[in-house]
């Protein structure tokens, strides 16, 4: 079963995918750890031959409070490339079984109902055979709720998932909604993981939830990048600064820094540390305010625009040379 799982760094003792090291949880902020229990971006990838449908045996938990009001229902979504082949609703409970009926031949991706924090116990083909998909270059994506894909209508529409499909990467989503302020414990966890590409996309939550000054943002970015680069001296790194946020752009936070200054400080830090394997993509003009569903988070169209920009940078700079 584990051979089909992708986008996974750690597993709990119950077999639930985790997005932070449970052995290190006492060093992480509580909000980061809570979001790490939601398997955002975790999926199954396999090749099918002569398969007429799938039965998925799983257990799942009720949504966390932060996820309980999300508008879209939790579903299993089966993709072939960008095409949705089948969907089935999911429910919380132990030993649940869901069936997806479709004729399957080729390579497929099955996205999980991540808000239910499922543990998939078994995937059974009704006929034919399933095998793990070929391994892909591993891409670590650290960020906040936008990277997590918190307001997309389906998990596979989050920008990291879109980029991963476009470039054939094993995307490991380390986006933590409400968190990801550049904590060094998270940097050390990224440093501990195998990686072929790394993207850092944090900063929005440094405006209000745990406010930073521009000076602190600069030093935080330098320190975070320094830890990651020391552990991965030859791995391409892309820094994506915060996207537009109208309520914060020119409004000083508790330490007197509007988001535009925090963004600028992060971009200066990335530029000062730039090497031939580090690139910066400014988030300021990746999307517009009309792409935000709540004034902070982009919807599906906004994620598509972010994905297009990130894909272009990674493809032009590194994708052909990643091994």
PDB file of C-alpha atoms in Angstrom:
ATOM      1  CA  UNK A   1       0.000   0.000   0.000  1.00  0.00           C
ATOM      2  CA  UNK A   2       2.754   2.462   0.963  1.00  0.00           C
ATOM      3  CA  UNK A   3       4.295   1.979  -2.477  1.00  0.00           C
ATOM      4  CA  UNK A   4       1.352   3.878  -3.971  1.00  0.00           C
ATOM      5  CA  UNK A   5       1.523   6.810  -1.561  1.00  0.00           C
ATOM      6  CA  UNK A   6       3.178   9.983  -2.836  1.00  0.00           C
ATOM      7  CA  UNK A   7       3.798  13.391  -1.309  1.00  0.00           C
ATOM      8  CA  UNK A   8       4.543  11.744   2.036  1.00  0.00           C
ATOM      9  CA  UNK A   9       7.389  12.512   4.396  1.00  0.00           C
ATOM     10  CA  UNK A  10       6.241  10.881   7.618  1.00  0.00           C
ATOM     11  CA  UNK A  11       3.536   8.453   8.819  1.00  0.00           C
ATOM     12  CA  UNK A  12       1.905   8.246  12.229  1.00  0.00           C
ATOM     13  CA  UNK A  13       1.886   4.954  14.127  1.00  0.00           C
ATOM     14  CA  UNK A  14      -1.672   4.490  12.801  1.00  0.00           C
ATOM     15  CA  UNK A  15      -0.518   4.896   9.216  1.00  0.00           C
ATOM     16  CA  UNK A  16      -1.901   8.405   8.711  1.00  0.00           C
ATOM     17  CA  UNK A  17       0.342  10.593   6.516  1.00  0.00           C
ATOM     18  CA  UNK A  18       1.880  13.499   8.418  1.00  0.00           C
ATOM     19  CA  UNK A  19       3.500  16.651   7.064  1.00  0.00           C
ATOM     20  CA  UNK A  20       5.898  17.228   9.947  1.00  0.00           C
ATOM     21  CA  UNK A  21       8.148  14.903  11.912  1.00  0.00           C
ATOM     22  CA  UNK A  22       6.186  13.529  14.893  1.00  0.00           C
ATOM     23  CA  UNK A  23       9.445  12.924  16.740  1.00  0.00           C
ATOM     24  CA  UNK A  24      10.056  16.673  16.576  1.00  0.00           C
ATOM     25  CA  UNK A  25       6.570  17.977  17.320  1.00  0.00           C
ATOM     26  CA  UNK A  26       7.469  19.513  20.675  1.00  0.00           C
ATOM     27  CA  UNK A  27       9.600  22.127  18.875  1.00  0.00           C
ATOM     28  CA  UNK A  28       6.866  23.142  16.445  1.00  0.00           C
ATOM     29  CA  UNK A  29       4.173  25.765  17.090  1.00  0.00           C
ATOM     30  CA  UNK A  30       0.840  24.135  17.906  1.00  0.00           C
ATOM     31  CA  UNK A  31      -0.846  25.590  14.814  1.00  0.00           C
ATOM     32  CA  UNK A  32       1.874  24.167  12.567  1.00  0.00           C
ATOM     33  CA  UNK A  33       1.545  20.708  14.084  1.00  0.00           C
ATOM     34  CA  UNK A  34      -2.251  20.730  13.819  1.00  0.00           C
ATOM     35  CA  UNK A  35      -2.089  21.515  10.104  1.00  0.00           C
ATOM     36  CA  UNK A  36       0.632  18.909   9.660  1.00  0.00           C
ATOM     37  CA  UNK A  37      -1.929  16.250  10.623  1.00  0.00           C
ATOM     38  CA  UNK A  38      -3.982  17.183   7.540  1.00  0.00           C
ATOM     39  CA  UNK A  39      -2.441  15.296   4.583  1.00  0.00           C
ATOM     40  CA  UNK A  40      -2.636  18.141   2.075  1.00  0.00           C
ATOM     41  CA  UNK A  41      -1.324  17.087  -1.307  1.00  0.00           C
ATOM     42  CA  UNK A  42      -0.885  13.446  -0.293  1.00  0.00           C
ATOM     43  CA  UNK A  43      -2.108  11.108  -3.008  1.00  0.00           C
ATOM     44  CA  UNK A  44      -1.812   7.662  -4.530  1.00  0.00           C
ATOM     45  CA  UNK A  45      -0.109   7.258  -7.902  1.00  0.00           C
ATOM     46  CA  UNK A  46      -0.322   4.010  -9.842  1.00  0.00           C
ATOM     47  CA  UNK A  47      -0.483   2.357 -13.215  1.00  0.00           C
ATOM     48  CA  UNK A  48      -3.583   0.307 -14.016  1.00  0.00           C
ATOM     49  CA  UNK A  49      -4.044  -2.498 -16.501  1.00  0.00           C
ATOM     50  CA  UNK A  50      -7.465  -3.903 -17.317  1.00  0.00           C
ATOM     51  CA  UNK A  51      -9.057  -2.328 -14.230  1.00  0.00           C
ATOM     52  CA  UNK A  52     -12.843  -1.833 -14.224  1.00  0.00           C
ATOM     53  CA  UNK A  53     -12.963   0.048 -10.939  1.00  0.00           C
ATOM     54  CA  UNK A  54     -11.435   0.469  -7.481  1.00  0.00           C
ATOM     55  CA  UNK A  55     -12.494  -0.226  -3.925  1.00  0.00           C
ATOM     56  CA  UNK A  56     -10.749   1.908  -1.319  1.00  0.00           C
ATOM     57  CA  UNK A  57     -10.711   0.769   2.303  1.00  0.00           C
ATOM     58  CA  UNK A  58      -9.927   3.590   4.695  1.00  0.00           C
ATOM     59  CA  UNK A  59     -10.570   5.136   8.092  1.00  0.00           C
ATOM     60  CA  UNK A  60     -11.079   8.849   8.616  1.00  0.00           C
ATOM     61  CA  UNK A  61     -11.707  11.477  11.294  1.00  0.00           C
ATOM     62  CA  UNK A  62     -14.123  14.417  11.447  1.00  0.00           C
ATOM     63  CA  UNK A  63     -12.679  17.694  10.127  1.00  0.00           C
ATOM     64  CA  UNK A  64     -10.708  19.954  12.424  1.00  0.00           C
ATOM     65  CA  UNK A  65     -12.538  23.103  13.509  1.00  0.00           C
ATOM     66  CA  UNK A  66     -10.573  25.149  10.984  1.00  0.00           C
ATOM     67  CA  UNK A  67     -11.796  22.861   8.185  1.00  0.00           C
ATOM     68  CA  UNK A  68     -15.374  22.291   9.318  1.00  0.00           C
ATOM     69  CA  UNK A  69     -16.838  25.224   7.394  1.00  0.00           C
ATOM     70  CA  UNK A  70     -15.104  24.611   4.083  1.00  0.00           C
ATOM     71  CA  UNK A  71     -17.699  24.658   1.343  1.00  0.00           C
ATOM     72  CA  UNK A  72     -16.577  21.681  -0.745  1.00  0.00           C
ATOM     73  CA  UNK A  73     -17.459  18.161   0.338  1.00  0.00           C
ATOM     74  CA  UNK A  74     -14.634  15.694   1.047  1.00  0.00           C
ATOM     75  CA  UNK A  75     -14.169  13.364  -1.911  1.00  0.00           C
ATOM     76  CA  UNK A  76     -11.757  10.918  -3.446  1.00  0.00           C
ATOM     77  CA  UNK A  77     -10.770  12.310  -6.858  1.00  0.00           C
ATOM     78  CA  UNK A  78      -9.238  10.103  -9.529  1.00  0.00           C
ATOM     79  CA  UNK A  79      -7.212  11.870 -12.230  1.00  0.00           C
ATOM     80  CA  UNK A  80      -5.546  10.897 -15.451  1.00  0.00           C
ATOM     81  CA  UNK A  81      -3.311  13.843 -16.200  1.00  0.00           C
ATOM     82  CA  UNK A  82      -5.578  16.874 -15.761  1.00  0.00           C
ATOM     83  CA  UNK A  83      -8.797  14.954 -16.460  1.00  0.00           C
ATOM     84  CA  UNK A  84     -11.066  13.962 -13.573  1.00  0.00           C
ATOM     85  CA  UNK A  85     -11.971  10.341 -14.267  1.00  0.00           C
ATOM     86  CA  UNK A  86     -14.175   9.689 -11.236  1.00  0.00           C
ATOM     87  CA  UNK A  87     -15.109  11.068  -7.818  1.00  0.00           C
ATOM     88  CA  UNK A  88     -16.757   9.558  -4.764  1.00  0.00           C
ATOM     89  CA  UNK A  89     -17.827  11.194  -1.483  1.00  0.00           C
ATOM     90  CA  UNK A  90     -15.994  10.235   1.693  1.00  0.00           C
ATOM     91  CA  UNK A  91     -17.169  10.000   5.308  1.00  0.00           C
ATOM     92  CA  UNK A  92     -15.548   9.935   8.706  1.00  0.00           C
ATOM     93  CA  UNK A  93     -15.443   6.589  10.466  1.00  0.00           C
ATOM     94  CA  UNK A  94     -13.447   3.410  10.828  1.00  0.00           C
ATOM     95  CA  UNK A  95     -13.251   0.783   8.082  1.00  0.00           C
ATOM     96  CA  UNK A  96     -15.034   2.799   5.418  1.00  0.00           C
ATOM     97  CA  UNK A  97     -15.231   1.481   1.858  1.00  0.00           C
ATOM     98  CA  UNK A  98     -15.764   3.599  -1.233  1.00  0.00           C
ATOM     99  CA  UNK A  99     -15.980   2.449  -4.843  1.00  0.00           C
ATOM    100  CA  UNK A 100     -14.835   4.278  -7.954  1.00  0.00           C
ATOM    101  CA  UNK A 101     -16.110   2.688 -11.154  1.00  0.00           C
ATOM    102  CA  UNK A 102     -14.224   3.490 -14.351  1.00  0.00           C
ATOM    103  CA  UNK A 103     -12.291   1.595 -16.990  1.00  0.00           C
ATOM    104  CA  UNK A 104      -8.638   2.211 -16.168  1.00  0.00           C
ATOM    105  CA  UNK A 105      -5.582   1.568 -18.311  1.00  0.00           C
ATOM    106  CA  UNK A 106      -2.526   3.767 -17.882  1.00  0.00           C
ATOM    107  CA  UNK A 107      -1.192   6.050 -15.148  1.00  0.00           C
ATOM    108  CA  UNK A 108      -3.499   7.645 -12.565  1.00  0.00           C
ATOM    109  CA  UNK A 109      -3.458   9.829  -9.463  1.00  0.00           C
ATOM    110  CA  UNK A 110      -5.942   9.448  -6.606  1.00  0.00           C
ATOM    111  CA  UNK A 111      -6.290  12.516  -4.373  1.00  0.00           C
ATOM    112  CA  UNK A 112      -7.578  11.962  -0.852  1.00  0.00           C
ATOM    113  CA  UNK A 113     -10.365  13.704   1.089  1.00  0.00           C
ATOM    114  CA  UNK A 114      -7.642  15.435   3.061  1.00  0.00           C
ATOM    115  CA  UNK A 115      -9.874  17.319   5.529  1.00  0.00           C
ATOM    116  CA  UNK A 116     -10.897  13.924   6.977  1.00  0.00           C
ATOM    117  CA  UNK A 117      -7.239  12.986   7.618  1.00  0.00           C
ATOM    118  CA  UNK A 118      -7.740   9.531   6.101  1.00  0.00           C
ATOM    119  CA  UNK A 119      -5.576   6.471   6.477  1.00  0.00           C
ATOM    120  CA  UNK A 120      -5.943   4.347   3.352  1.00  0.00           C
ATOM    121  CA  UNK A 121      -5.716   0.691   4.323  1.00  0.00           C
ATOM    122  CA  UNK A 122      -6.167  -0.965   0.941  1.00  0.00           C
ATOM    123  CA  UNK A 123      -6.854  -0.191  -2.702  1.00  0.00           C
ATOM    124  CA  UNK A 124      -8.448  -3.136  -4.491  1.00  0.00           C
ATOM    125  CA  UNK A 125      -8.941  -3.298  -8.259  1.00  0.00           C
ATOM    126  CA  UNK A 126     -12.266  -4.884  -9.182  1.00  0.00           C
ATOM    127  CA  UNK A 127     -10.463  -6.505 -12.108  1.00  0.00           C
ATOM    128  CA  UNK A 128      -6.966  -6.258 -13.538  1.00  0.00           C
ATOM    129  CA  UNK A 129      -3.826  -5.099 -11.770  1.00  0.00           C
ATOM    130  CA  UNK A 130      -2.376  -2.011 -10.078  1.00  0.00           C
ATOM    131  CA  UNK A 131       1.298  -1.174  -9.715  1.00  0.00           C
ATOM    132  CA  UNK A 132       3.081   1.845  -8.201  1.00  0.00           C
ATOM    133  CA  UNK A 133       3.758   4.632 -10.667  1.00  0.00           C
ATOM    134  CA  UNK A 134       7.407   5.289 -11.548  1.00  0.00           C
ATOM    135  CA  UNK A 135       9.342   7.437  -9.033  1.00  0.00           C
ATOM    136  CA  UNK A 136       9.611  11.159  -9.753  1.00  0.00           C
ATOM    137  CA  UNK A 137      11.964  13.963  -8.664  1.00  0.00           C
ATOM    138  CA  UNK A 138      11.010  15.125  -5.175  1.00  0.00           C
ATOM    139  CA  UNK A 139       9.855  18.731  -4.739  1.00  0.00           C
ATOM    140  CA  UNK A 140       9.436  20.158  -1.227  1.00  0.00           C
ATOM    141  CA  UNK A 141       7.038  23.120  -0.976  1.00  0.00           C
ATOM    142  CA  UNK A 142       7.040  25.065   2.303  1.00  0.00           C
ATOM    143  CA  UNK A 143       4.381  27.704   2.799  1.00  0.00           C
ATOM    144  CA  UNK A 144       1.146  28.787   4.458  1.00  0.00           C
ATOM    145  CA  UNK A 145      -2.559  28.242   3.727  1.00  0.00           C
ATOM    146  CA  UNK A 146      -2.140  29.334   0.124  1.00  0.00           C
ATOM    147  CA  UNK A 147       0.429  26.612  -0.492  1.00  0.00           C
ATOM    148  CA  UNK A 148      -1.732  24.161   1.444  1.00  0.00           C
ATOM    149  CA  UNK A 149      -4.560  24.929  -0.994  1.00  0.00           C
ATOM    150  CA  UNK A 150      -6.979  25.800   1.769  1.00  0.00           C
ATOM    151  CA  UNK A 151      -9.630  27.499  -0.383  1.00  0.00           C
ATOM    152  CA  UNK A 152      -9.466  25.452  -3.566  1.00  0.00           C
ATOM    153  CA  UNK A 153     -12.581  23.504  -4.485  1.00  0.00           C
ATOM    154  CA  UNK A 154     -10.550  20.267  -4.691  1.00  0.00           C
ATOM    155  CA  UNK A 155      -7.087  19.357  -3.360  1.00  0.00           C
ATOM    156  CA  UNK A 156      -5.727  18.623  -6.836  1.00  0.00           C
ATOM    157  CA  UNK A 157      -6.367  22.267  -7.837  1.00  0.00           C
ATOM    158  CA  UNK A 158      -3.897  23.751  -5.328  1.00  0.00           C
ATOM    159  CA  UNK A 159      -0.962  25.385  -7.093  1.00  0.00           C
ATOM    160  CA  UNK A 160       1.697  22.925  -5.838  1.00  0.00           C
ATOM    161  CA  UNK A 161      -0.366  19.978  -7.121  1.00  0.00           C
ATOM    162  CA  UNK A 162      -0.832  21.671 -10.505  1.00  0.00           C
ATOM    163  CA  UNK A 163       2.883  22.392 -10.860  1.00  0.00           C
ATOM    164  CA  UNK A 164       3.776  18.857  -9.849  1.00  0.00           C
ATOM    165  CA  UNK A 165       1.600  17.384 -12.583  1.00  0.00           C
ATOM    166  CA  UNK A 166       2.876  19.838 -15.177  1.00  0.00           C
ATOM    167  CA  UNK A 167       6.528  19.025 -14.480  1.00  0.00           C
ATOM    168  CA  UNK A 168       6.279  15.391 -13.417  1.00  0.00           C
ATOM    169  CA  UNK A 169       7.372  15.994  -9.816  1.00  0.00           C
ATOM    170  CA  UNK A 170       6.609  14.208  -6.565  1.00  0.00           C
ATOM    171  CA  UNK A 171       5.197  17.238  -4.779  1.00  0.00           C
ATOM    172  CA  UNK A 172       5.526  17.171  -0.986  1.00  0.00           C
ATOM    173  CA  UNK A 173       3.170  19.862   0.306  1.00  0.00           C
ATOM    174  CA  UNK A 174       4.490  21.414   3.527  1.00  0.00           C
ATOM    175  CA  UNK A 175       2.008  24.281   3.549  1.00  0.00           C
ATOM    176  CA  UNK A 176       0.519  25.030   6.981  1.00  0.00           C
ATOM    177  CA  UNK A 177      -2.632  27.158   7.087  1.00  0.00           C
ATOM    178  CA  UNK A 178      -2.455  29.933   9.664  1.00  0.00           C
ATOM    179  CA  UNK A 179       1.197  29.169  10.329  1.00  0.00           C
ATOM    180  CA  UNK A 180       4.449  28.986   8.315  1.00  0.00           C
ATOM    181  CA  UNK A 181       6.155  32.120   9.597  1.00  0.00           C
ATOM    182  CA  UNK A 182       9.640  30.881   8.812  1.00  0.00           C
ATOM    183  CA  UNK A 183      10.166  28.975  12.060  1.00  0.00           C
ATOM    184  CA  UNK A 184      13.639  27.475  12.157  1.00  0.00           C
ATOM    185  CA  UNK A 185      12.304  24.144  13.392  1.00  0.00           C
ATOM    186  CA  UNK A 186      10.513  23.847  10.055  1.00  0.00           C
ATOM    187  CA  UNK A 187      13.685  24.812   8.211  1.00  0.00           C
ATOM    188  CA  UNK A 188      15.531  22.021   9.986  1.00  0.00           C
ATOM    189  CA  UNK A 189      12.815  19.549   9.054  1.00  0.00           C
ATOM    190  CA  UNK A 190      13.138  20.540   5.393  1.00  0.00           C
ATOM    191  CA  UNK A 191      16.878  20.161   5.780  1.00  0.00           C
ATOM    192  CA  UNK A 192      16.383  16.584   6.990  1.00  0.00           C
ATOM    193  CA  UNK A 193      14.390  15.494   3.929  1.00  0.00           C
ATOM    194  CA  UNK A 194      15.634  14.270   0.589  1.00  0.00           C
ATOM    195  CA  UNK A 195      14.903  16.852  -2.104  1.00  0.00           C
ATOM    196  CA  UNK A 196      15.519  17.484  -5.792  1.00  0.00           C
ATOM    197  CA  UNK A 197      13.784  20.887  -5.753  1.00  0.00           C
ATOM    198  CA  UNK A 198      12.665  23.185  -2.932  1.00  0.00           C
ATOM    199  CA  UNK A 199      10.240  26.104  -2.939  1.00  0.00           C
ATOM    200  CA  UNK A 200       9.663  28.494  -0.031  1.00  0.00           C
ATOM    201  CA  UNK A 201       6.450  30.550  -0.160  1.00  0.00           C
ATOM    202  CA  UNK A 202       5.744  32.107   3.235  1.00  0.00           C
ATOM    203  CA  UNK A 203       5.230  35.573   4.671  1.00  0.00           C
ATOM    204  CA  UNK A 204       1.535  36.460   4.757  1.00  0.00           C
ATOM    205  CA  UNK A 205       1.138  35.246   8.339  1.00  0.00           C
ATOM    206  CA  UNK A 206       4.103  37.393   9.364  1.00  0.00           C
ATOM    207  CA  UNK A 207       1.906  40.467   8.900  1.00  0.00           C
ATOM    208  CA  UNK A 208      -0.722  39.873  11.578  1.00  0.00           C
ATOM    209  CA  UNK A 209      -1.015  36.441  13.177  1.00  0.00           C
ATOM    210  CA  UNK A 210       2.519  36.625  14.553  1.00  0.00           C
ATOM    211  CA  UNK A 211       3.699  40.044  13.394  1.00  0.00           C
ATOM    212  CA  UNK A 212       7.187  40.683  12.105  1.00  0.00           C
ATOM    213  CA  UNK A 213       9.007  43.895  11.415  1.00  0.00           C
ATOM    214  CA  UNK A 214      10.705  44.291   8.055  1.00  0.00           C
ATOM    215  CA  UNK A 215      14.061  43.805   9.762  1.00  0.00           C
ATOM    216  CA  UNK A 216      12.905  40.600  11.443  1.00  0.00           C
ATOM    217  CA  UNK A 217      11.454  39.316   8.183  1.00  0.00           C
ATOM    218  CA  UNK A 218      14.790  39.908   6.455  1.00  0.00           C
ATOM    219  CA  UNK A 219      16.756  38.024   9.104  1.00  0.00           C
ATOM    220  CA  UNK A 220      14.165  35.222   9.350  1.00  0.00           C
ATOM    221  CA  UNK A 221      14.350  34.629   5.609  1.00  0.00           C
ATOM    222  CA  UNK A 222      18.162  34.661   5.662  1.00  0.00           C
ATOM    223  CA  UNK A 223      18.272  32.199   8.561  1.00  0.00           C
ATOM    224  CA  UNK A 224      15.663  29.866   7.038  1.00  0.00           C
ATOM    225  CA  UNK A 225      17.394  29.855   3.676  1.00  0.00           C
ATOM    226  CA  UNK A 226      20.778  29.378   5.317  1.00  0.00           C
ATOM    227  CA  UNK A 227      19.688  26.219   7.116  1.00  0.00           C
ATOM    228  CA  UNK A 228      18.049  24.758   4.018  1.00  0.00           C
ATOM    229  CA  UNK A 229      20.945  25.653   1.715  1.00  0.00           C
ATOM    230  CA  UNK A 230      23.568  24.189   4.075  1.00  0.00           C
ATOM    231  CA  UNK A 231      21.741  20.867   4.042  1.00  0.00           C
ATOM    232  CA  UNK A 232      21.036  20.974   0.298  1.00  0.00           C
ATOM    233  CA  UNK A 233      24.010  22.803  -1.259  1.00  0.00           C
ATOM    234  CA  UNK A 234      23.244  21.777  -4.850  1.00  0.00           C
ATOM    235  CA  UNK A 235      19.438  21.676  -4.819  1.00  0.00           C
ATOM    236  CA  UNK A 236      17.588  24.388  -6.774  1.00  0.00           C
ATOM    237  CA  UNK A 237      15.595  26.665  -4.451  1.00  0.00           C
ATOM    238  CA  UNK A 238      12.804  29.010  -5.492  1.00  0.00           C
ATOM    239  CA  UNK A 239      11.545  31.714  -3.126  1.00  0.00           C
ATOM    240  CA  UNK A 240       8.026  32.988  -3.843  1.00  0.00           C
ATOM    241  CA  UNK A 241       7.200  36.122  -1.860  1.00  0.00           C
ATOM    242  CA  UNK A 242       3.642  36.808  -0.585  1.00  0.00           C
ATOM    243  CA  UNK A 243       0.835  37.368  -3.072  1.00  0.00           C
ATOM    244  CA  UNK A 244      -1.337  40.455  -2.936  1.00  0.00           C
ATOM    245  CA  UNK A 245      -3.452  40.989   0.186  1.00  0.00           C
ATOM    246  CA  UNK A 246      -5.487  44.233  -0.008  1.00  0.00           C
ATOM    247  CA  UNK A 247      -6.150  44.609   3.726  1.00  0.00           C
ATOM    248  CA  UNK A 248      -2.439  44.369   4.508  1.00  0.00           C
ATOM    249  CA  UNK A 249      -0.526  45.866   1.578  1.00  0.00           C
ATOM    250  CA  UNK A 250      -0.167  49.392   2.993  1.00  0.00           C
ATOM    251  CA  UNK A 251      -1.514  48.930   6.525  1.00  0.00           C
ATOM    252  CA  UNK A 252       1.134  48.768   9.278  1.00  0.00           C
ATOM    253  CA  UNK A 253       0.964  45.734  11.536  1.00  0.00           C
ATOM    254  CA  UNK A 254       1.673  45.759  15.285  1.00  0.00           C
ATOM    255  CA  UNK A 255       5.369  46.331  14.546  1.00  0.00           C
ATOM    256  CA  UNK A 256       4.743  49.041  11.981  1.00  0.00           C
ATOM    257  CA  UNK A 257       5.322  46.968   8.843  1.00  0.00           C
ATOM    258  CA  UNK A 258       2.785  46.807   5.998  1.00  0.00           C
ATOM    259  CA  UNK A 259       2.872  43.711   3.846  1.00  0.00           C
ATOM    260  CA  UNK A 260       4.582  45.569   1.023  1.00  0.00           C
ATOM    261  CA  UNK A 261       7.596  46.153   3.297  1.00  0.00           C
ATOM    262  CA  UNK A 262       7.618  42.553   4.533  1.00  0.00           C
ATOM    263  CA  UNK A 263       7.549  41.337   0.947  1.00  0.00           C
ATOM    264  CA  UNK A 264      10.375  43.672   0.048  1.00  0.00           C
ATOM    265  CA  UNK A 265      12.440  42.515   3.023  1.00  0.00           C
ATOM    266  CA  UNK A 266      12.015  38.878   2.079  1.00  0.00           C
ATOM    267  CA  UNK A 267      12.939  39.582  -1.528  1.00  0.00           C
ATOM    268  CA  UNK A 268      16.061  41.484  -0.451  1.00  0.00           C
ATOM    269  CA  UNK A 269      17.123  38.581   1.735  1.00  0.00           C
ATOM    270  CA  UNK A 270      16.670  36.126  -1.117  1.00  0.00           C
ATOM    271  CA  UNK A 271      18.561  38.411  -3.482  1.00  0.00           C
ATOM    272  CA  UNK A 272      21.424  38.888  -1.012  1.00  0.00           C
ATOM    273  CA  UNK A 273      21.812  35.112  -0.679  1.00  0.00           C
ATOM    274  CA  UNK A 274      21.295  34.369  -4.364  1.00  0.00           C
ATOM    275  CA  UNK A 275      23.503  31.805  -6.005  1.00  0.00           C
ATOM    276  CA  UNK A 276      23.257  30.045  -9.344  1.00  0.00           C
ATOM    277  CA  UNK A 277      20.740  27.572  -7.850  1.00  0.00           C
ATOM    278  CA  UNK A 278      18.491  30.077  -6.063  1.00  0.00           C
ATOM    279  CA  UNK A 279      15.770  32.060  -7.782  1.00  0.00           C
ATOM    280  CA  UNK A 280      13.208  34.608  -6.620  1.00  0.00           C
ATOM    281  CA  UNK A 281       9.657  34.988  -7.903  1.00  0.00           C
ATOM    282  CA  UNK A 282       7.837  38.052  -6.576  1.00  0.00           C
ATOM    283  CA  UNK A 283       4.280  37.259  -5.557  1.00  0.00           C
ATOM    284  CA  UNK A 284       3.110  40.860  -5.799  1.00  0.00           C
ATOM    285  CA  UNK A 285       1.656  40.599  -9.312  1.00  0.00           C
ATOM    286  CA  UNK A 286       1.051  36.873  -9.679  1.00  0.00           C
ATOM    287  CA  UNK A 287      -2.659  37.382  -9.016  1.00  0.00           C
ATOM    288  CA  UNK A 288      -5.053  40.281  -8.507  1.00  0.00           C
ATOM    289  CA  UNK A 289      -7.452  41.063  -5.688  1.00  0.00           C
ATOM    290  CA  UNK A 290     -10.347  39.716  -7.778  1.00  0.00           C
ATOM    291  CA  UNK A 291      -8.785  36.251  -7.605  1.00  0.00           C
ATOM    292  CA  UNK A 292      -9.137  36.181  -3.806  1.00  0.00           C
ATOM    293  CA  UNK A 293     -12.238  34.460  -2.447  1.00  0.00           C
ATOM    294  CA  UNK A 294     -12.079  36.101   0.982  1.00  0.00           C
ATOM    295  CA  UNK A 295      -9.618  38.944   0.597  1.00  0.00           C
ATOM    296  CA  UNK A 296      -6.683  36.721   1.584  1.00  0.00           C
ATOM    297  CA  UNK A 297      -6.841  33.345  -0.168  1.00  0.00           C
ATOM    298  CA  UNK A 298      -7.020  32.723  -3.915  1.00  0.00           C
ATOM    299  CA  UNK A 299      -9.671  30.465  -5.406  1.00  0.00           C
ATOM    300  CA  UNK A 300      -9.166  27.950  -8.184  1.00  0.00           C
ATOM    301  CA  UNK A 301      -8.364  30.566 -10.828  1.00  0.00           C
ATOM    302  CA  UNK A 302      -5.822  32.283  -8.596  1.00  0.00           C
ATOM    303  CA  UNK A 303      -4.103  28.979  -7.892  1.00  0.00           C
ATOM    304  CA  UNK A 304      -3.987  28.298 -11.620  1.00  0.00           C
ATOM    305  CA  UNK A 305      -2.225  31.618 -12.222  1.00  0.00           C
ATOM    306  CA  UNK A 306       0.308  30.999  -9.451  1.00  0.00           C
ATOM    307  CA  UNK A 307       0.932  27.512 -10.814  1.00  0.00           C
ATOM    308  CA  UNK A 308       1.549  28.835 -14.327  1.00  0.00           C
ATOM    309  CA  UNK A 309       4.157  31.310 -13.073  1.00  0.00           C
ATOM    310  CA  UNK A 310       5.944  28.791 -10.861  1.00  0.00           C
ATOM    311  CA  UNK A 311       5.884  26.155 -13.598  1.00  0.00           C
ATOM    312  CA  UNK A 312       7.483  28.582 -16.044  1.00  0.00           C
ATOM    313  CA  UNK A 313      10.325  29.444 -13.672  1.00  0.00           C
ATOM    314  CA  UNK A 314      11.023  25.830 -12.728  1.00  0.00           C
ATOM    315  CA  UNK A 315      10.784  24.559 -16.272  1.00  0.00           C
ATOM    316  CA  UNK A 316      13.068  27.229 -17.709  1.00  0.00           C
ATOM    317  CA  UNK A 317      15.648  27.024 -14.950  1.00  0.00           C
ATOM    318  CA  UNK A 318      15.821  23.479 -13.715  1.00  0.00           C
ATOM    319  CA  UNK A 319      13.258  20.923 -14.777  1.00  0.00           C
ATOM    320  CA  UNK A 320      15.333  19.411 -17.583  1.00  0.00           C
ATOM    321  CA  UNK A 321      18.385  19.036 -15.412  1.00  0.00           C
ATOM    322  CA  UNK A 322      16.765  17.545 -12.312  1.00  0.00           C
ATOM    323  CA  UNK A 323      17.668  13.924 -11.692  1.00  0.00           C
TER     324      UNK A 323
END
